[in-house]
Tab-separated table of C-alpha atoms in Angstrom:
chain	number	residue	atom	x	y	z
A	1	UNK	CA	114.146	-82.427	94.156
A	2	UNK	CA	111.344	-81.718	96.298
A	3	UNK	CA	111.796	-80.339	99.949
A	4	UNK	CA	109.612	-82.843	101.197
A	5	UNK	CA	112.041	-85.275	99.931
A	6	UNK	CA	114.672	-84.074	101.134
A	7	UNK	CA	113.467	-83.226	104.217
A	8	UNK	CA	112.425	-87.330	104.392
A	9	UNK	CA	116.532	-88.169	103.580
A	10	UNK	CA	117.345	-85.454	106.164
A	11	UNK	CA	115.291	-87.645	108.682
A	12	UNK	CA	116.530	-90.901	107.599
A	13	UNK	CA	120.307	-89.936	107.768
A	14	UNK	CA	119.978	-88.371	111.171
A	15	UNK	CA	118.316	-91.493	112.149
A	16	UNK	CA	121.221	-93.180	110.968
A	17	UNK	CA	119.102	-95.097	108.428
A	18	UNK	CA	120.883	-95.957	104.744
A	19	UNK	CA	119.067	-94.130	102.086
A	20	UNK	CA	119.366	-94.343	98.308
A	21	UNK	CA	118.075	-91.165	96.091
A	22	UNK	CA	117.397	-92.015	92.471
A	23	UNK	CA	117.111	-88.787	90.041
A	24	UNK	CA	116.285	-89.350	86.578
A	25	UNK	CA	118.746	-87.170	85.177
A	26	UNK	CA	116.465	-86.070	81.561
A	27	UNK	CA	114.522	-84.096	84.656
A	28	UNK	CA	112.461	-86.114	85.749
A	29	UNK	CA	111.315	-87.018	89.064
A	30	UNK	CA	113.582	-87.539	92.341
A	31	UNK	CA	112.688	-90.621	94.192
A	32	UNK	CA	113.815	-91.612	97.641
A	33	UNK	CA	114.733	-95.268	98.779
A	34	UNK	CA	114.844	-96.138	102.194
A	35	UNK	CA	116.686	-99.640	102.416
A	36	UNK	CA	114.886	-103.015	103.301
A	37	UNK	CA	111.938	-101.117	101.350
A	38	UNK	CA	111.151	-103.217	98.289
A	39	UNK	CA	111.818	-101.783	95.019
A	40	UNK	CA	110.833	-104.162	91.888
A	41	UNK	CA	112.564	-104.887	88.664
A	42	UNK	CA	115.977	-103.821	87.450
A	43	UNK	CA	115.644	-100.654	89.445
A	44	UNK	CA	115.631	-103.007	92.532
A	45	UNK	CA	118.565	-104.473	91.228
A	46	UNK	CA	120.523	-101.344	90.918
A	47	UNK	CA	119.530	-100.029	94.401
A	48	UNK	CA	120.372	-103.446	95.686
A	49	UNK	CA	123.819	-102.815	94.288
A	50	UNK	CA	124.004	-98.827	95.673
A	51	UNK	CA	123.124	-100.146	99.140
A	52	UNK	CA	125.868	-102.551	99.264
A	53	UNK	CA	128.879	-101.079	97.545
A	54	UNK	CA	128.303	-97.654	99.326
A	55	UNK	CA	129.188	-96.200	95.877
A	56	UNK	CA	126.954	-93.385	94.173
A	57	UNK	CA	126.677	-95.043	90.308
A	58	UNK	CA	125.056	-94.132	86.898
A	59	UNK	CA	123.005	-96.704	85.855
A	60	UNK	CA	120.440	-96.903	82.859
A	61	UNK	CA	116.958	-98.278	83.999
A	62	UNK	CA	114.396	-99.040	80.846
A	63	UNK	CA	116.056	-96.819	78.515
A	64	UNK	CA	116.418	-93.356	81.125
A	65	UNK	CA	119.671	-92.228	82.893
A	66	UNK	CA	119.445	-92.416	85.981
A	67	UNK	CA	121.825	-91.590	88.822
A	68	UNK	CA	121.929	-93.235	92.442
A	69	UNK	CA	123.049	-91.337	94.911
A	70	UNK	CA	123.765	-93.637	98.459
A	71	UNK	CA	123.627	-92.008	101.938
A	72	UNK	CA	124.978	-94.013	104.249
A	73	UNK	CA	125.133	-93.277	108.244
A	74	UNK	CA	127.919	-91.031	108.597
A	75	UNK	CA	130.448	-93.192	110.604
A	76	UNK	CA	130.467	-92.098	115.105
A	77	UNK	CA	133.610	-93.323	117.430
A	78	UNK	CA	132.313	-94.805	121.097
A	79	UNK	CA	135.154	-94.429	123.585
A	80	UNK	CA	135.132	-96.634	126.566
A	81	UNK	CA	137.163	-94.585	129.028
A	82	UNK	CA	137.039	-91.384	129.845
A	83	UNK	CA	141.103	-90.594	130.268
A	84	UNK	CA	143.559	-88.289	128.611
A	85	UNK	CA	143.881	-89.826	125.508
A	86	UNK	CA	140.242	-89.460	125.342
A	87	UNK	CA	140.243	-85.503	126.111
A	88	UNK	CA	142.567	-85.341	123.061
A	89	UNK	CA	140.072	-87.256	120.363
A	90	UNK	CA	137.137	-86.067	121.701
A	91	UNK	CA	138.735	-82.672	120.109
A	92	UNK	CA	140.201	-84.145	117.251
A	93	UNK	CA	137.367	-86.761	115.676
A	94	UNK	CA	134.809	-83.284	114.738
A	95	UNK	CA	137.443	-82.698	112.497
A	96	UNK	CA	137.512	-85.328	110.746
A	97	UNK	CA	134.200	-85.539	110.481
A	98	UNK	CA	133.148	-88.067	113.212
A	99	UNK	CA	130.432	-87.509	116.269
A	100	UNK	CA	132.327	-89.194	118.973
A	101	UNK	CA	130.645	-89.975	122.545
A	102	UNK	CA	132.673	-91.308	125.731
A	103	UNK	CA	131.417	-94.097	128.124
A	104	UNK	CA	132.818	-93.954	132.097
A	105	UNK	CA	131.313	-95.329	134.880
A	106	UNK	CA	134.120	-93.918	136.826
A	107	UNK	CA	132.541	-90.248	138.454
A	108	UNK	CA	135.803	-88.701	139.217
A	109	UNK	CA	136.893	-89.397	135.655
A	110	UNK	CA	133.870	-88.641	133.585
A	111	UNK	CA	133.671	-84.795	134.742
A	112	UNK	CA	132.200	-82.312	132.808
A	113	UNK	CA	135.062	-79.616	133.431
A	114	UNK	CA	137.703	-82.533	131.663
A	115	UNK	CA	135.396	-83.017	128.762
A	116	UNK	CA	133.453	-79.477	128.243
A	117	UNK	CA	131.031	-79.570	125.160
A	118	UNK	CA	132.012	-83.077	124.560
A	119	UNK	CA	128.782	-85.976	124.585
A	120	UNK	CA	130.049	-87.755	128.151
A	121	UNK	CA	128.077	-90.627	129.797
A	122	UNK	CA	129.200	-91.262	133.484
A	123	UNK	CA	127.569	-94.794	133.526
A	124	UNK	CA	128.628	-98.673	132.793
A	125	UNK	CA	128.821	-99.648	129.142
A	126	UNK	CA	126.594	-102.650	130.217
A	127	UNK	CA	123.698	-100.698	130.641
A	128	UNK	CA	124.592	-97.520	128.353
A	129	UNK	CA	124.943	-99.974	125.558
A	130	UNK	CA	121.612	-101.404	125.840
A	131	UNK	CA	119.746	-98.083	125.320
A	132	UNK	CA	122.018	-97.238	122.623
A	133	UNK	CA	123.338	-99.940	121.026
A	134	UNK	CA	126.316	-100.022	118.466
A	135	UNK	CA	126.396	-101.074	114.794
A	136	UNK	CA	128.086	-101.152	111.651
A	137	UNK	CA	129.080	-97.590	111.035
A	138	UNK	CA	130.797	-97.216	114.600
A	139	UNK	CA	134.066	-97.276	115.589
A	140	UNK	CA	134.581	-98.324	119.394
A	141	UNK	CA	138.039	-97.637	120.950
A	142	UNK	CA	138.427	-98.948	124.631
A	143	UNK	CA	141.075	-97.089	126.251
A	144	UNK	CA	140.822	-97.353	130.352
A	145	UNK	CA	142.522	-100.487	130.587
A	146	UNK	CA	140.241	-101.599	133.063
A	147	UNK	CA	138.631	-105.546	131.996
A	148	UNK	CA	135.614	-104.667	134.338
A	149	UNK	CA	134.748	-101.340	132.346
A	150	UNK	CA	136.668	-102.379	128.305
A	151	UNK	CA	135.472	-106.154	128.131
A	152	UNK	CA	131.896	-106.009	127.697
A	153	UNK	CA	132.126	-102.924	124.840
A	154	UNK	CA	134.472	-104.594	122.888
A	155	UNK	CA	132.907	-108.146	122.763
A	156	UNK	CA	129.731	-106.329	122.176
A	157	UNK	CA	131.403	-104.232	119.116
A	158	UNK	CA	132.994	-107.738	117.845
A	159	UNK	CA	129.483	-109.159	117.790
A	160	UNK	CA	127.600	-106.319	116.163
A	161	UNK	CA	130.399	-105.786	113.724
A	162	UNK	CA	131.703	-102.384	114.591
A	163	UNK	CA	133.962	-101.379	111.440
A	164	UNK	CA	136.779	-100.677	114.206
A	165	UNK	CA	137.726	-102.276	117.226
A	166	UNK	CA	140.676	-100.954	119.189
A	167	UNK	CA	142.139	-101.699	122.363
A	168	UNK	CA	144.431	-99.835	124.473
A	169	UNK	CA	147.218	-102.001	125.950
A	170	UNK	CA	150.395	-103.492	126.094
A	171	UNK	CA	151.146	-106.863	124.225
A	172	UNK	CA	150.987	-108.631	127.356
A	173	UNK	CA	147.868	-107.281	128.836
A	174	UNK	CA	145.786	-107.770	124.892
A	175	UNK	CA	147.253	-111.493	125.628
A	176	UNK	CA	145.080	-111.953	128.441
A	177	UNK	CA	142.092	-109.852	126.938
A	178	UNK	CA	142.323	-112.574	124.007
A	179	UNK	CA	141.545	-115.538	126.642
A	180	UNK	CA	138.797	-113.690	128.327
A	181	UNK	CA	137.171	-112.655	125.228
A	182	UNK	CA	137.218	-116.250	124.169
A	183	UNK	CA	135.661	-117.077	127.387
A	184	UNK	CA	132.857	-114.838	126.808
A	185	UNK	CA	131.973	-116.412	123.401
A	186	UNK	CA	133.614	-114.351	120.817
A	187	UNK	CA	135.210	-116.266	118.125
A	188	UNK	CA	139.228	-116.018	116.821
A	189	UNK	CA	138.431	-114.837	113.677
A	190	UNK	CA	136.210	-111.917	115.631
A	191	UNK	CA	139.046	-111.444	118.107
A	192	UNK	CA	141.647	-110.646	115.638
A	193	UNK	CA	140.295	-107.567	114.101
A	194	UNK	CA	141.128	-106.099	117.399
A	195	UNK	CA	143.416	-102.762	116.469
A	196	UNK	CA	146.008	-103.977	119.577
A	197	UNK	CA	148.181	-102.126	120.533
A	198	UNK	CA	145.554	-99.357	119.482
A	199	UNK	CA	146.345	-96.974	116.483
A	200	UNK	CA	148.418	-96.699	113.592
A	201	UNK	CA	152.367	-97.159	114.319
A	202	UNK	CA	153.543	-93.490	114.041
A	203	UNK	CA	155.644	-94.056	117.187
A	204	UNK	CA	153.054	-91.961	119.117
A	205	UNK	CA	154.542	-91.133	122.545
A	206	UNK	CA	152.196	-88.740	124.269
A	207	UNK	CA	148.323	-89.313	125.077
A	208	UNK	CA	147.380	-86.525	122.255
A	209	UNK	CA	149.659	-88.417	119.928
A	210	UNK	CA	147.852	-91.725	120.879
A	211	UNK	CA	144.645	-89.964	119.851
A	212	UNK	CA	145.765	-88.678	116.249
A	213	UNK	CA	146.964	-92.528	115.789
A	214	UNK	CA	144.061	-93.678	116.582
A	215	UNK	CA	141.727	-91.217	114.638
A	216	UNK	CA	143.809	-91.776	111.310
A	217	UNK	CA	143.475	-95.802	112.350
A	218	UNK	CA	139.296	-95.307	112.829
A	219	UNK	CA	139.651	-93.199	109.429
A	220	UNK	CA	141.555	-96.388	107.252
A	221	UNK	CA	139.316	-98.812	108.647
A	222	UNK	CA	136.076	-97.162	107.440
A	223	UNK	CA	137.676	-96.304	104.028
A	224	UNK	CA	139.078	-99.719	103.568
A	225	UNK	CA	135.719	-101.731	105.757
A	226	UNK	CA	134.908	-105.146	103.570
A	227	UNK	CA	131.929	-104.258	101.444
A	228	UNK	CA	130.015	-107.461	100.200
A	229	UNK	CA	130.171	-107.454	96.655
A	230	UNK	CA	127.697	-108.803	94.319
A	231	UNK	CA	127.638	-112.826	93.691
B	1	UNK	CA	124.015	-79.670	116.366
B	2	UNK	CA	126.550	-82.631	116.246
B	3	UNK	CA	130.085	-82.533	114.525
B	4	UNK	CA	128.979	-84.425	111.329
B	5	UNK	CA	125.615	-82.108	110.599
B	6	UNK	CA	128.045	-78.734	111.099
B	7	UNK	CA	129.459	-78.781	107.443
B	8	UNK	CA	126.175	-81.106	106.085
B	9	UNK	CA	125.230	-79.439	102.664
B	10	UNK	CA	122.107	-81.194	102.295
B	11	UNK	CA	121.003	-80.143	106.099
B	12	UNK	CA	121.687	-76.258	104.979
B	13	UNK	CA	120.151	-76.640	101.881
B	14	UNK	CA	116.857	-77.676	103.912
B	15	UNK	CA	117.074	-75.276	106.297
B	16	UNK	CA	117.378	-72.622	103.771
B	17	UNK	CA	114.657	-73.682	101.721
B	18	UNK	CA	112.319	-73.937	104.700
B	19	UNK	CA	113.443	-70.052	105.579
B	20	UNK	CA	111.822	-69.074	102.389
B	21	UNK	CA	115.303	-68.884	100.369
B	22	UNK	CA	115.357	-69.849	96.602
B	23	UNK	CA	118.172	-73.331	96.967
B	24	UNK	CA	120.193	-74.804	94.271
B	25	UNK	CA	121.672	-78.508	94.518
B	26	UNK	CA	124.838	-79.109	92.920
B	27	UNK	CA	125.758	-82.880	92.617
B	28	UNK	CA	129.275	-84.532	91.301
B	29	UNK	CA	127.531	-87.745	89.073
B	30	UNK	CA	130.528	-88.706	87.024
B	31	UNK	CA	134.060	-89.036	87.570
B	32	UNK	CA	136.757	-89.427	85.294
B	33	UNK	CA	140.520	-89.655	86.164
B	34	UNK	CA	141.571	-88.021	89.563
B	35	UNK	CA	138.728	-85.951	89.995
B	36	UNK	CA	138.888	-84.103	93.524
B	37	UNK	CA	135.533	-85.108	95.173
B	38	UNK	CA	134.025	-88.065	94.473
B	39	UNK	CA	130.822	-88.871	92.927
B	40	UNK	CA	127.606	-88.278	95.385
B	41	UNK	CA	129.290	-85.018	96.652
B	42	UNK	CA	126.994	-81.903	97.058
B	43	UNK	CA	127.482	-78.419	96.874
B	44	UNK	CA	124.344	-76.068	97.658
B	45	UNK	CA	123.885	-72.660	96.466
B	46	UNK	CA	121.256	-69.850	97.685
B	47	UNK	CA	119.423	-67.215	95.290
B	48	UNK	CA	122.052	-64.376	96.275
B	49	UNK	CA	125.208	-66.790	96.133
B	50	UNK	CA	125.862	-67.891	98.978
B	51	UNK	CA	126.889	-71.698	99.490
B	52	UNK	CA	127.512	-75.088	101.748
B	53	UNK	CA	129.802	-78.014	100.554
B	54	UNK	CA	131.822	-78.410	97.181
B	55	UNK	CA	132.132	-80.815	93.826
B	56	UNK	CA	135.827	-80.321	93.356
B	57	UNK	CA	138.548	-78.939	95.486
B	58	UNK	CA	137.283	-75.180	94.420
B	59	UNK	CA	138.644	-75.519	91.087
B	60	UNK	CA	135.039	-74.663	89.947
B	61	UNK	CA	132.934	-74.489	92.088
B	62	UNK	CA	132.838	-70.346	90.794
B	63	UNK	CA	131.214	-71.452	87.749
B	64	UNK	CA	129.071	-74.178	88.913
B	65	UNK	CA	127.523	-71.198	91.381
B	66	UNK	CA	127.153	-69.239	88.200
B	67	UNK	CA	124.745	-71.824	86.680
B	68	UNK	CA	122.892	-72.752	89.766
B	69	UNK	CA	122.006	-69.031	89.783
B	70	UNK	CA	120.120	-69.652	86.038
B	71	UNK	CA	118.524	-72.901	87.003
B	72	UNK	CA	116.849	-71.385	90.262
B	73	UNK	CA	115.158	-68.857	87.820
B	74	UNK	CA	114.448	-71.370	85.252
B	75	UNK	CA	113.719	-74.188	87.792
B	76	UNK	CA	114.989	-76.124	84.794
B	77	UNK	CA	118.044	-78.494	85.620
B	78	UNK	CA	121.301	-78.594	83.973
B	79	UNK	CA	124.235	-81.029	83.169
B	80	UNK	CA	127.682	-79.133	83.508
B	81	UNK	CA	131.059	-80.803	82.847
B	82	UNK	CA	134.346	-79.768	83.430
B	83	UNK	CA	137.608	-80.946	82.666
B	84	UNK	CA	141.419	-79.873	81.695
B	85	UNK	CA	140.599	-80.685	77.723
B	86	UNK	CA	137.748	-78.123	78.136
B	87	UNK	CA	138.201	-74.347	76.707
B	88	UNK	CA	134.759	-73.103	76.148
B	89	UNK	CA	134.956	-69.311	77.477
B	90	UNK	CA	132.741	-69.362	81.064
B	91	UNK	CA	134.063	-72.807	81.597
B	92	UNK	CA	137.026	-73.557	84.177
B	93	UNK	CA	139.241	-76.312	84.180
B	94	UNK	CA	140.537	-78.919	86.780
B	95	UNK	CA	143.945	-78.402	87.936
B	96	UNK	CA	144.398	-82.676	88.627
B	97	UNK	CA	143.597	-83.627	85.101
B	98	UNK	CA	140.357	-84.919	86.156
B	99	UNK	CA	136.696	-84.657	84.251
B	100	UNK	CA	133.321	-83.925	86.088
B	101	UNK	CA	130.203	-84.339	85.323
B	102	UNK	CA	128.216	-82.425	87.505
B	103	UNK	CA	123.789	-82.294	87.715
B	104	UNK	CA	122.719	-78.732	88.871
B	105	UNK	CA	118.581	-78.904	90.001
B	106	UNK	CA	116.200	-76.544	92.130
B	107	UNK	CA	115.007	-77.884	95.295
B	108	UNK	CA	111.461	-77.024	94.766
C-alpha cells in the first residue's frame, strides 16, 4: 500500500466515512473505495456486498484474488445526562474501545472537575444535536430522567437509527415515555428497541454497576445490529 | 487523540511512515476454525521491530514480525499461514486449533 492511500482511509475513518480497501493479493495494486462512489462490474458487486455485511471477504474478480478489507466508523456512545452513572462510563467505554461524549444542559451538573478529560457539552441536546448530529454507528443512552432534557435525544436516535437506544428508568416512568414518544411521531416498532430499564440484567445495584451493564448492553447491540443482507 | 485512535494500528503505521520509518502491514485475510482475530485485523511492524495491533491473540505474531522484517527490505509482499497442523521449523502454531492466512506488504 501506498502512504497516500492510507493516509486517504486514515481521513475517511476519522471522518467517520465507510471505506472499503481492495488489495490484489498476487501484489498488485491497493485501491481505496470510499462508499456511494461508483465502482463498475463484478468488482462493484463485491464492494456492494463488503459495505453492507461489514465483513472483510476474499473474493475472485476476473480471474485475480483479491481481498476486501471494510472500515467501518468505529462505533461512539452519546450520553444524555451528565450524572453518576455517567462519571462511571465515561471511564469505562475507552476501554472498550468506544469515544463517548456527554450532553447536559444542566451547569451545576456538567462540571469539568466531575468529568476531567472526559468530551462534556453543558448545552440542550436540541441544539447540540443539530451541529452534530447522530447516526448509525452511535449508541445514545439517556440517563437524567428528566423528559425536558432525555425526550428529544432519544426520538432523534429512534429516527436516525442509532444501533442502541437506552433509557434510564423505572417500568412505570418508560410507560409514560412510550405515550410521549408516540406523541412526538415515533412509531411502535421504533419505540420498542428502546433498552428500558437500561442495560443488561446483571442485577446492577450501584451507579458504576449501571454503567458496566450498560457498556456490555451498547457492546451486544453493535455486535448483533441487523445488517441488510443481499436480496 | 480520542479513545478509539489510541490503540489504531493503521493511524501508527501512518504516523511512522510519515516520520521517515521503514512500516510493515500485517493483515489477517483468511480464517479457518476459531481463529483469534478476525479477518480485516492489522498488525504493523517498524524496520527495528517495533509494533501496533495483532492477527492472533500473540500466538504468532513473533514470527509474523520476523517476515515483515524481510518484506520491508524486499518491498516484496508475502502470504504467511499458520495453523496447529503446521510444523515447518520458523513456523508457530495456534493454540485454539484455528488456521490463518495472513498478507504481509510494505507501506511504500
Amino acid at each position: 500500500m501506498e502512504l497516500e492511500t492510507l493516509a486517504k482511509l486514515n481521513a475517511a475513518r476519522q471522518a467517520r466515512k465507510a471505506a472499503v480497501v481492495a488489495t490484489d493479493l498476487s501484489g498488485g495494486p491497493v485501491r481505496l473505495i470510499l462508499e456511494g462512489e461508483p465502482v463498475p462490474g463484478p468488482l462493484g458487486q463485491e464492494v456492494a456486498k463488503a459495505f453492507r455485511s461489514g465483513k472483510a471477504a476474499m473474493a475472485e474478480v476476473d480471474g485475480r484474488s483479491l481481498f476486501l478489507n471494510v472500515h467501518l466508523p468505529p462505533p461512539r456512545i452519546v450520553v444524555i445526562g451528565a450524572v453518576h452513572i455517567s462519571q462511571a462510563l465515561a471511564r469505562l467505554a475507552p476501554v472498550a474501545g468506544y469515544d463517548l461524549t456527554i450532553i447536559d444542559p444542566r451547569t451545576a451538573f456538567a462540571t469539568e472537575e466531575r468529568f476531567d478529560g472526559v468530551e462534556l457539552i453543558a448545552d440542550w441536546p436540541e441544539d447540540v444535536l443539530r451541529e452534530r448530529p447522530l447516526d448509525a454507528y452511535t449508541a445514545l443512552a439517556a440517563v437524567t430522567h428528566d423528559p425536558k432534557i432525555d425526550d428529544f435525544a432519544l426520538s432523534e436516535a429512534l429516527r436516525v437509527g442509532c444501533f442502541y437506544v437506552g433509557a434510564l428508568g423505572s417500568r412505570k416512568t418508560h410507560a409514560k415515555r412510550v405515550e410521549r414518544l408516540k406523541e412526538m411521531g415515533r412509531t411502535d416498532e421504533e419505540i420498542g428497541r428502546i433498552a428500558a430499564p437500561i442495560g443488561l440484567d446483571i442485577a446492577a445495584a450501584s451507579p458504576a454497576e449501571i454503567a458496566l451493564a450498560t457498556l456490555a448492553q451498547v457492546v451486544q447491540a453493535f455486535r448483533r445490529r441487523d445488517l441488510v443482507t443481499d436480496g | 487523540m480520542t479513545a478509539s485512535e489510541i490503540l489504531d494500528p493503521l493511524l501508527t503505521a501512518q504516523t511512522w511512515r510519515e516520520d521517515g520509518r521503514q512500516v510493515a502491514i500485517a493483515t489477517v485475510v483468511e480464517t479457518w476454525g476459531s481463529a483469534p482475530r478476525p479477518s480485516g485485523s492489522h498488525l504493523v511492524i517498524d524496520g527495528e521491530g517495533n509494533f501496533e495491533g495483532s492477527v492472533s491473540g500473540g500466538c504468532v505474531e513473533g514470527a509474523v514480525i520476523t517476515e515483515a522484517l524481510d518484506v520491508i527490505t524486499s518491498g516484496v509482499p508475502k502470504m504467511l499461514e499458520f495453523g496447529v497442523a503446521d510444523e515447518t521449523a520458523w513456523r508457530v502454531g495456534l493454540s485454539c486449533g484455528g488456521k490463518i492466512r495472513v498478507y504481509v506488504e510494505r507501506l511504500a
